[in-house]
Amino acid sequence: TLVTLSSAPTAVRAAAVTYTTLLNSQNDNNVKLIVLERLEDLKGKHSKILQELLMDVLRALSSPNPDICAKVLEVAMDIVTSRNVKEVVISLKREVQKTTQDSDAMETKGMAYRNMLISAIHQCAVRFPDVAESVVHVLMDFLSTDGGMQVVIFVRAIVEQYPDLRAAILNKLLNTVDEVQNNQVMSVCLWILGEYCLDVESVNEAFSTITGQLGQPPFIVQADEKEAKIKAEAEAAAAPKMVTKNVVLADGTYATQTVYSEVKTPELDNTPSLRKMIIGGDIFLGSTVGSCLTKLCLRAEELGVDAITTKKMTVDSLLVMCAIVKMAEVTISAQRSSLQDCSERISLCCRALLDPRARALLKPSLLEDGKATFATFLATLKDKESKDQKKEDEEAPVTQPDDLIHFRQLRSMAVQGGDVDLDDGADLARATGYNDAGTALSSELSHVYQLSGFADPVYAEALV
């Protein structure tokens, strides 16, 4: 009511302070959602006043309800400025660290809360480059968690946008890649290493790290190894056995003796995670490994690494790629349909390493086009966000001040033959949904999913 009666800064500030007090003092989630809606309404016309109370709004992240946390971040991210961004990032980093220390909070809010926090930090780093360095190393510790995909996408964007931070980020990535447990996260990590290792030291270190994680080929589980693994897992899962028998004691009396058999402690599996993923039949990851090793070999030759080292790297890469193709042919997995794509991709990489003419043709595509395409993609995303923000800022009024007002109740019951009903057109557009017809094509394209590989005899896709 106070905001409705007056738009004076004093009145708006008093209302905003009252809202933030209610937000942090009330336990009812419905009240909190209503207060957040009111704060969002204030944000459109009085954003400077809300910027003063931003930290008070972020205190509501302590709520166990993930919907309220999402709404708080939605309100807060729009009023972050260069003055308060450091405090906001410190608060968000503290919340991210709480998700690893407080198991009860993770059970109530779930992994979605951590992903929301990582996305919010990503937005702050993109808008304010000064804070990117302070958050990227903290977030890279979460590559091995369930929110690793959000983190690695953030790291990929930072590596492209801030060349000064590449050396430190690549060093950190090489130290933590052995902890990654998600196949898709591992694929993005390998792409980053293949594209942005641009000096001799980083190329050699990346190649040795990847080949060390892969181990020696072949990447096929032998029958005896598989049986031994299944047997060990069955023994580990079995409950302790209890054996009861009658025995004769020294004085001639009988007694009952119960014996418990101890469960064998399973041996620790020291197999690197990348090798496990390849042996498990991840064909797409195998093609990514082949592409990454090929880029590192071509980069080493371009940087002037001695011929003996370059030749050894090339031979090791070819052996790995041949073993990956053999694994893809033998292993039965859900990615069986990607076998042809994987074979063609790795054959192309092998030709780039063996044939000088093919190397001259493929080298620019492998070493330069990937980064250029990704930079274009980031620029497109930034332009889209700026256009969306401009549309929100310059929202056109629904009606003009001099528009006529049509009162349906004051019209006659029947429209005369020559008259035109000015409201019929709007009613028809609302009924048929034609107002949003301009975005129908883009909406449909966003729901198209690929069902087969590009190299398959028949290409198929579905619209969901």
Coordinates of C-alpha atoms in Angstrom, one line a residue:
T1 CA 0.0 0.0 0.0
L2 CA 2.8 2.4 0.8
V3 CA 4.4 1.9 -2.6
T4 CA 1.0 2.3 -4.3
L5 CA 0.4 5.7 -2.6
S6 CA 3.9 7.1 -3.0
S7 CA 6.9 6.6 -5.2
A8 CA 9.2 8.7 -3.1
P9 CA 12.6 7.0 -2.4
T10 CA 12.0 7.2 1.4
A11 CA 8.7 5.3 1.1
V12 CA 10.1 2.7 -1.3
R13 CA 13.1 2.1 0.9
A14 CA 10.9 1.6 3.9
A15 CA 8.7 -0.8 2.0
A16 CA 11.8 -2.7 0.7
V17 CA 13.3 -3.0 4.3
T18 CA 9.9 -4.3 5.5
Y19 CA 9.8 -6.9 2.7
T20 CA 13.4 -8.1 3.5
T21 CA 12.6 -8.4 7.2
L22 CA 9.5 -10.5 6.4
L23 CA 11.5 -12.6 4.0
N24 CA 14.1 -13.6 6.7
S25 CA 11.7 -13.8 9.7
Q26 CA 8.7 -15.7 8.4
N27 CA 8.7 -19.5 8.2
D28 CA 5.8 -19.8 5.9
N29 CA 6.9 -20.6 2.4
N30 CA 3.8 -19.0 0.8
V31 CA 4.6 -15.7 2.6
K32 CA 8.2 -15.8 1.3
L33 CA 7.1 -16.4 -2.3
I34 CA 4.6 -13.4 -2.1
V35 CA 7.4 -11.2 -0.6
L36 CA 9.7 -12.2 -3.4
E37 CA 7.1 -11.3 -6.0
R38 CA 6.7 -7.9 -4.4
L39 CA 10.5 -7.4 -4.5
E40 CA 10.6 -8.4 -8.1
D41 CA 7.9 -5.7 -8.8
L42 CA 10.1 -3.1 -7.1
K43 CA 13.1 -4.2 -9.0
G44 CA 11.8 -2.9 -12.3
K45 CA 11.5 0.8 -11.2
H46 CA 13.6 1.0 -8.0
S47 CA 16.6 -1.2 -8.6
K48 CA 19.1 1.2 -7.0
I49 CA 17.2 0.9 -3.7
L50 CA 17.1 -2.9 -3.8
Q51 CA 20.9 -2.9 -4.5
E52 CA 21.4 -1.6 -1.0
L53 CA 19.5 -4.5 0.4
L54 CA 20.9 -7.2 -1.8
M55 CA 22.8 -9.1 0.9
D56 CA 19.7 -9.1 3.1
V57 CA 17.8 -10.8 0.2
L58 CA 20.6 -13.4 -0.2
R59 CA 20.2 -14.4 3.4
A60 CA 17.0 -16.1 2.4
L61 CA 19.1 -18.8 0.7
S62 CA 19.1 -20.5 4.1
S63 CA 15.6 -21.7 3.4
P64 CA 15.3 -25.5 2.9
N65 CA 12.9 -25.0 0.0
P66 CA 14.6 -25.1 -3.4
D67 CA 11.9 -23.1 -5.1
I68 CA 12.4 -20.2 -2.7
C69 CA 16.2 -20.4 -3.3
A70 CA 15.6 -20.3 -7.1
K71 CA 13.4 -17.3 -6.8
V72 CA 15.9 -15.5 -4.5
L73 CA 18.7 -16.0 -7.0
E74 CA 16.4 -14.8 -9.9
V75 CA 15.7 -11.6 -8.0
A76 CA 19.3 -11.1 -6.8
M77 CA 21.1 -11.7 -10.1
D78 CA 19.4 -8.8 -11.9
I79 CA 20.5 -6.2 -9.3
V80 CA 24.2 -7.2 -9.0
T81 CA 26.5 -4.4 -9.8
S82 CA 30.3 -3.8 -9.9
R83 CA 30.0 -2.4 -6.3
N84 CA 28.5 -5.4 -4.7
V85 CA 29.6 -8.3 -7.0
K86 CA 32.5 -9.3 -4.7
E87 CA 30.3 -9.7 -1.7
V88 CA 27.7 -11.6 -3.7
V89 CA 30.3 -14.0 -5.1
I90 CA 31.8 -14.6 -1.6
S91 CA 28.3 -15.4 -0.3
L92 CA 27.6 -17.8 -3.2
K93 CA 30.9 -19.5 -2.8
R94 CA 30.1 -20.0 0.9
E95 CA 26.8 -21.6 0.0
V96 CA 28.5 -23.9 -2.6
Q97 CA 31.0 -25.1 0.1
K98 CA 28.1 -25.7 2.5
T99 CA 26.6 -28.2 0.0
T100 CA 29.7 -30.4 0.5
Q101 CA 29.9 -30.1 4.2
D102 CA 26.3 -30.2 5.3
S103 CA 24.7 -33.5 4.1
D104 CA 21.3 -32.6 5.6
A105 CA 21.1 -29.5 3.5
M106 CA 21.9 -31.6 0.3
E107 CA 19.2 -34.1 1.2
T108 CA 16.5 -31.4 1.5
K109 CA 17.5 -29.2 -1.4
G110 CA 19.1 -31.7 -3.7
M111 CA 21.8 -31.3 -6.4
A112 CA 19.6 -28.8 -8.2
Y113 CA 20.5 -26.2 -5.6
R114 CA 24.2 -26.6 -6.2
N115 CA 23.7 -26.3 -9.9
M116 CA 21.7 -23.1 -9.4
L117 CA 24.5 -21.6 -7.3
I118 CA 27.1 -22.6 -10.0
S119 CA 25.0 -21.0 -12.7
A120 CA 24.7 -17.8 -10.6
I121 CA 28.4 -17.6 -10.1
H122 CA 28.9 -18.2 -13.9
Q123 CA 26.6 -15.2 -14.6
C124 CA 28.6 -13.0 -12.3
A125 CA 31.9 -14.1 -13.8
V126 CA 30.7 -13.4 -17.3
R127 CA 29.3 -10.0 -16.5
F128 CA 32.2 -8.9 -14.2
P129 CA 35.6 -10.3 -15.4
D130 CA 37.3 -9.1 -12.2
V131 CA 35.8 -11.9 -10.1
A132 CA 36.4 -14.8 -12.6
E133 CA 39.8 -15.6 -11.3
S134 CA 38.6 -15.8 -7.7
V135 CA 35.9 -18.3 -8.4
V136 CA 37.1 -20.6 -11.1
H137 CA 39.6 -22.5 -8.9
V138 CA 37.1 -22.9 -6.2
L139 CA 34.5 -24.4 -8.6
M140 CA 37.0 -26.7 -10.2
D141 CA 37.1 -28.7 -7.0
F142 CA 33.5 -29.8 -7.8
L143 CA 34.4 -31.4 -11.1
S144 CA 34.0 -34.9 -9.6
T145 CA 30.6 -34.1 -8.0
D146 CA 27.1 -34.4 -9.5
G147 CA 27.3 -30.8 -10.5
G148 CA 30.5 -31.3 -12.6
M149 CA 28.8 -30.6 -15.9
Q150 CA 27.8 -27.1 -14.9
V151 CA 31.3 -26.5 -13.6
V152 CA 33.1 -27.7 -16.7
I153 CA 30.9 -25.7 -19.0
F154 CA 31.7 -22.6 -16.9
V155 CA 35.5 -23.5 -17.1
R156 CA 35.3 -23.9 -20.8
A157 CA 33.8 -20.5 -21.3
I158 CA 36.3 -18.8 -18.9
V159 CA 39.3 -20.4 -20.8
E160 CA 38.1 -19.0 -24.1
Q161 CA 37.1 -15.5 -22.8
Y162 CA 40.1 -14.9 -20.5
P163 CA 43.4 -15.9 -22.1
D164 CA 45.4 -14.7 -19.0
L165 CA 43.8 -17.4 -16.8
R166 CA 44.4 -20.3 -19.2
A167 CA 47.8 -21.4 -17.8
A168 CA 46.5 -21.7 -14.2
I169 CA 43.2 -23.3 -15.2
L170 CA 44.9 -25.9 -17.4
N171 CA 47.3 -26.8 -14.7
K172 CA 44.5 -27.2 -12.2
L173 CA 42.5 -29.3 -14.8
L174 CA 45.4 -31.6 -15.3
N175 CA 45.7 -32.2 -11.6
T176 CA 42.0 -33.0 -11.1
V177 CA 41.1 -34.9 -14.3
D178 CA 41.9 -38.2 -12.6
E179 CA 39.1 -37.5 -10.1
V180 CA 36.4 -37.0 -12.8
Q181 CA 33.8 -39.8 -12.7
N182 CA 31.2 -38.5 -15.3
N183 CA 31.8 -39.5 -18.9
Q184 CA 30.3 -36.3 -20.4
V185 CA 32.4 -34.1 -18.0
M186 CA 35.5 -36.1 -19.1
S187 CA 34.7 -35.5 -22.7
V188 CA 34.6 -31.7 -22.2
C189 CA 37.8 -31.8 -20.2
L190 CA 39.6 -33.6 -23.0
W191 CA 38.3 -31.1 -25.5
I192 CA 39.6 -28.2 -23.4
L193 CA 43.1 -29.8 -23.2
G194 CA 43.2 -30.5 -26.9
E195 CA 42.2 -27.0 -27.9
Y196 CA 44.0 -24.7 -25.4
C197 CA 47.3 -26.4 -24.7
L198 CA 49.4 -24.0 -26.8
D199 CA 52.9 -24.3 -25.5
V200 CA 55.5 -27.1 -25.4
E201 CA 55.3 -27.7 -21.6
S202 CA 51.5 -27.9 -21.5
V203 CA 51.3 -30.1 -24.6
N204 CA 53.8 -32.6 -23.1
E205 CA 52.1 -32.6 -19.7
A206 CA 48.6 -33.1 -21.2
F207 CA 49.8 -35.9 -23.4
S208 CA 51.5 -37.8 -20.6
T209 CA 48.5 -37.3 -18.3
I210 CA 46.0 -38.6 -20.8
T211 CA 48.1 -41.6 -21.8
G212 CA 48.8 -42.3 -18.2
Q213 CA 45.1 -42.3 -17.4
L214 CA 44.4 -44.6 -20.4
G215 CA 47.1 -47.1 -19.6
Q216 CA 48.4 -49.6 -22.1
P217 CA 46.1 -51.0 -24.8
P218 CA 44.0 -53.2 -25.4
F219 CA 40.9 -51.8 -23.8
I220 CA 38.9 -55.0 -23.8
V221 CA 38.1 -56.9 -20.6
Q222 CA 39.3 -60.5 -20.9
A223 CA 37.0 -63.4 -19.9
D224 CA 39.1 -64.5 -16.9
E225 CA 39.4 -60.9 -15.6
K226 CA 35.6 -60.5 -16.0
E227 CA 34.9 -63.7 -14.1
A228 CA 37.3 -62.8 -11.3
K229 CA 35.7 -59.4 -11.0
I230 CA 32.2 -60.8 -10.8
K231 CA 33.3 -63.4 -8.2
A232 CA 35.0 -60.7 -6.1
E233 CA 31.9 -58.6 -6.2
A234 CA 29.7 -61.5 -5.2
E235 CA 32.0 -62.4 -2.3
A236 CA 32.0 -58.8 -1.1
A237 CA 28.2 -58.6 -1.3
A238 CA 27.6 -61.9 0.6
A239 CA 26.6 -61.7 4.2
P240 CA 28.8 -63.3 6.9
K241 CA 28.1 -67.0 7.2
M242 CA 27.2 -68.6 10.6
V243 CA 28.1 -72.3 11.3
T244 CA 26.7 -74.0 14.4
K245 CA 28.0 -77.4 15.6
N246 CA 28.2 -79.6 18.7
V247 CA 31.6 -80.2 20.3
V248 CA 32.9 -82.3 23.2
L249 CA 34.7 -80.4 25.9
A250 CA 37.7 -81.6 27.9
D251 CA 35.5 -82.7 30.9
G252 CA 33.4 -84.9 28.6
T253 CA 30.4 -82.5 28.4
Y254 CA 28.7 -81.3 25.2
A255 CA 28.6 -77.7 24.1
T256 CA 27.3 -75.8 21.1
Q257 CA 29.9 -73.8 19.2
T258 CA 28.9 -71.0 16.7
V259 CA 31.5 -69.8 14.1
Y260 CA 31.1 -66.7 12.0
S261 CA 33.0 -66.5 8.7
E262 CA 34.5 -63.1 8.0
V263 CA 33.7 -61.4 4.8
K264 CA 36.7 -60.9 2.5
T265 CA 37.7 -57.3 2.2
P266 CA 37.4 -56.4 -1.5
E267 CA 40.6 -55.3 -3.1
L268 CA 40.8 -51.6 -4.0
D269 CA 40.4 -51.0 -7.7
N270 CA 43.2 -48.6 -8.7
T271 CA 42.2 -48.5 -12.4
P272 CA 42.1 -44.8 -13.6
S273 CA 38.7 -43.5 -14.2
L274 CA 39.4 -42.7 -17.9
R275 CA 40.4 -46.3 -18.6
K276 CA 37.3 -47.6 -16.8
M277 CA 35.1 -45.4 -19.0
I278 CA 36.8 -46.6 -22.2
I279 CA 36.7 -50.3 -21.2
G280 CA 33.0 -49.8 -20.2
G281 CA 32.2 -49.2 -23.9
D282 CA 31.9 -45.4 -24.1
I283 CA 32.4 -45.1 -27.9
F284 CA 31.8 -41.3 -28.0
L285 CA 34.4 -40.7 -25.3
G286 CA 36.9 -42.9 -27.2
S287 CA 36.5 -40.8 -30.4
T288 CA 37.0 -37.7 -28.2
V289 CA 40.3 -39.2 -26.8
G290 CA 41.5 -39.9 -30.3
S291 CA 40.7 -36.3 -31.5
C292 CA 42.5 -34.9 -28.4
L293 CA 45.6 -36.9 -28.9
T294 CA 45.7 -36.0 -32.6
K295 CA 45.5 -32.3 -31.8
L296 CA 48.3 -32.6 -29.2
C297 CA 50.6 -34.4 -31.7
L298 CA 49.9 -31.8 -34.4
R299 CA 50.5 -29.0 -31.9
A300 CA 53.8 -30.5 -30.8
E301 CA 55.0 -30.7 -34.4
E302 CA 53.9 -27.1 -34.9
L303 CA 55.7 -25.8 -31.8
G304 CA 59.0 -27.4 -32.9
V305 CA 59.2 -30.4 -30.5
D306 CA 62.1 -32.6 -31.4
A307 CA 61.4 -35.3 -34.0
I308 CA 62.0 -38.3 -31.7
T309 CA 59.5 -37.1 -29.1
T310 CA 56.9 -36.2 -31.8
K311 CA 57.3 -39.6 -33.5
K312 CA 56.8 -41.4 -30.1
M313 CA 53.7 -39.3 -29.4
T314 CA 52.3 -40.2 -32.8
V315 CA 53.0 -43.9 -32.5
D316 CA 51.4 -44.0 -29.0
S317 CA 48.4 -42.1 -30.3
L318 CA 47.9 -44.5 -33.2
L319 CA 48.1 -47.5 -30.9
V320 CA 45.5 -46.0 -28.6
M321 CA 43.1 -45.1 -31.4
C322 CA 43.4 -48.6 -33.0
A323 CA 42.6 -50.1 -29.6
I324 CA 39.6 -47.8 -29.2
V325 CA 38.2 -48.9 -32.6
K326 CA 38.7 -52.6 -31.6
M327 CA 36.9 -52.0 -28.3
A328 CA 34.0 -50.3 -30.1
E329 CA 33.7 -53.3 -32.5
V330 CA 33.8 -56.0 -29.7
T331 CA 32.0 -54.3 -26.7
I332 CA 28.3 -54.5 -26.6
S333 CA 27.0 -51.2 -25.2
A334 CA 24.1 -48.7 -25.6
Q335 CA 26.3 -46.6 -28.0
R336 CA 26.5 -49.4 -30.6
S337 CA 24.8 -47.2 -33.1
S338 CA 27.7 -44.7 -32.9
L339 CA 30.3 -47.3 -34.0
Q340 CA 30.4 -46.1 -37.6
D341 CA 30.8 -42.4 -36.5
C342 CA 33.6 -43.4 -34.2
S343 CA 35.4 -45.4 -36.9
E344 CA 35.2 -42.6 -39.4
R345 CA 36.4 -40.0 -36.9
I346 CA 39.3 -42.0 -35.7
S347 CA 40.3 -43.0 -39.3
L348 CA 40.4 -39.3 -40.2
C349 CA 42.7 -38.6 -37.2
C350 CA 45.0 -41.5 -38.2
R351 CA 45.2 -40.1 -41.7
A352 CA 46.1 -36.6 -40.3
L353 CA 49.0 -38.2 -38.4
L354 CA 50.3 -40.5 -41.2
D355 CA 49.6 -38.8 -44.5
P356 CA 51.4 -35.5 -45.1
R357 CA 48.9 -34.3 -47.7
A358 CA 46.0 -35.1 -45.4
R359 CA 47.8 -33.4 -42.5
A360 CA 48.2 -30.2 -44.5
L361 CA 44.4 -30.2 -45.3
L362 CA 43.1 -31.2 -41.9
K363 CA 45.5 -29.3 -39.6
P364 CA 43.7 -25.9 -39.8
S365 CA 40.4 -27.6 -39.1
L366 CA 41.6 -29.6 -36.2
L367 CA 43.7 -26.9 -34.5
E368 CA 41.9 -23.6 -35.3
D369 CA 38.3 -24.1 -36.4
G370 CA 37.2 -25.6 -33.1
K371 CA 38.2 -22.6 -31.0
A372 CA 36.8 -20.1 -33.6
T373 CA 33.5 -21.9 -33.7
F374 CA 33.2 -21.9 -29.9
A375 CA 34.1 -18.2 -29.7
T376 CA 31.4 -17.5 -32.2
F377 CA 29.0 -19.5 -30.2
L378 CA 29.8 -17.5 -27.0
A379 CA 29.4 -14.2 -28.9
T380 CA 26.0 -15.4 -30.2
L381 CA 24.9 -16.2 -26.6
K382 CA 26.1 -12.9 -25.4
D383 CA 24.2 -11.0 -28.1
K384 CA 21.1 -13.0 -27.4
E385 CA 21.3 -12.2 -23.7
S386 CA 21.8 -8.5 -24.4
K387 CA 18.9 -8.4 -26.8
D388 CA 16.6 -10.2 -24.3
Q389 CA 17.8 -7.7 -21.6
K390 CA 17.1 -4.8 -23.9
K391 CA 13.6 -6.1 -24.6
E392 CA 12.9 -6.3 -20.9
D393 CA 14.2 -2.8 -20.3
E394 CA 12.4 -1.3 -23.3
E395 CA 9.1 -3.1 -22.9
A396 CA 6.5 -1.5 -25.0
P397 CA 3.3 -0.4 -23.3
V398 CA 0.3 -2.6 -23.8
T399 CA -2.0 0.3 -24.8
Q400 CA -1.3 3.9 -25.9
P401 CA -2.7 6.8 -23.9
D402 CA -4.9 7.9 -26.8
D403 CA -6.4 4.5 -27.6
L404 CA -10.1 4.2 -27.6
I405 CA -11.8 2.3 -24.9
H406 CA -14.5 -0.2 -26.0
F407 CA -17.1 -1.1 -23.4
R408 CA -18.8 -4.3 -24.4
Q409 CA -21.6 -3.7 -21.9
L410 CA -22.6 -0.4 -23.7
R411 CA -22.9 -2.0 -27.1
S412 CA -26.2 -3.1 -28.6
M413 CA -27.0 -6.8 -28.5
A414 CA -26.7 -7.2 -32.3
V415 CA -24.0 -5.5 -34.4
Q416 CA -25.3 -3.7 -37.4
G417 CA -24.6 -5.2 -40.9
G418 CA -22.1 -2.6 -42.0
D419 CA -20.4 -2.1 -38.6
V420 CA -17.1 -3.7 -37.7
D421 CA -16.6 -5.1 -34.2
L422 CA -13.2 -3.8 -33.1
D423 CA -12.8 -6.5 -30.5
D424 CA -13.4 -9.6 -32.7
G425 CA -9.9 -9.6 -34.2
A426 CA -8.2 -9.6 -30.8
D427 CA -10.6 -12.3 -29.5
L428 CA -9.8 -14.5 -32.5
A429 CA -6.1 -14.0 -32.1
R430 CA -6.2 -15.0 -28.4
A431 CA -8.4 -18.0 -29.1
T432 CA -6.2 -19.4 -31.9
G433 CA -2.9 -18.5 -30.2
Y434 CA -1.7 -16.7 -33.3
N435 CA -0.1 -13.9 -31.3
D436 CA 3.0 -16.2 -30.7
A437 CA 3.1 -17.5 -34.3
G438 CA 6.3 -15.7 -35.0
T439 CA 8.3 -17.9 -32.5
A440 CA 6.6 -21.1 -33.5
L441 CA 9.5 -22.3 -35.7
S442 CA 12.3 -21.6 -33.2
S443 CA 10.2 -23.3 -30.4
E444 CA 9.8 -26.4 -32.6
L445 CA 13.5 -26.6 -33.5
S446 CA 14.4 -26.5 -29.8
H447 CA 12.5 -29.8 -29.3
V448 CA 14.2 -31.7 -32.2
Y449 CA 16.3 -34.7 -31.0
Q450 CA 18.7 -36.7 -33.1
L451 CA 17.9 -40.5 -33.1
S452 CA 20.7 -41.8 -35.3
G453 CA 24.3 -41.0 -36.3
F454 CA 25.1 -38.9 -39.3
A455 CA 26.9 -41.8 -40.9
D456 CA 24.0 -44.2 -40.6
P457 CA 22.3 -45.3 -43.8
V458 CA 19.0 -43.6 -42.7
Y459 CA 19.1 -40.4 -40.7
A460 CA 16.2 -39.9 -38.3
E461 CA 15.2 -37.2 -35.8
A462 CA 12.1 -36.7 -33.6
L463 CA 10.1 -33.7 -32.6
V464 CA 9.1 -34.0 -28.9

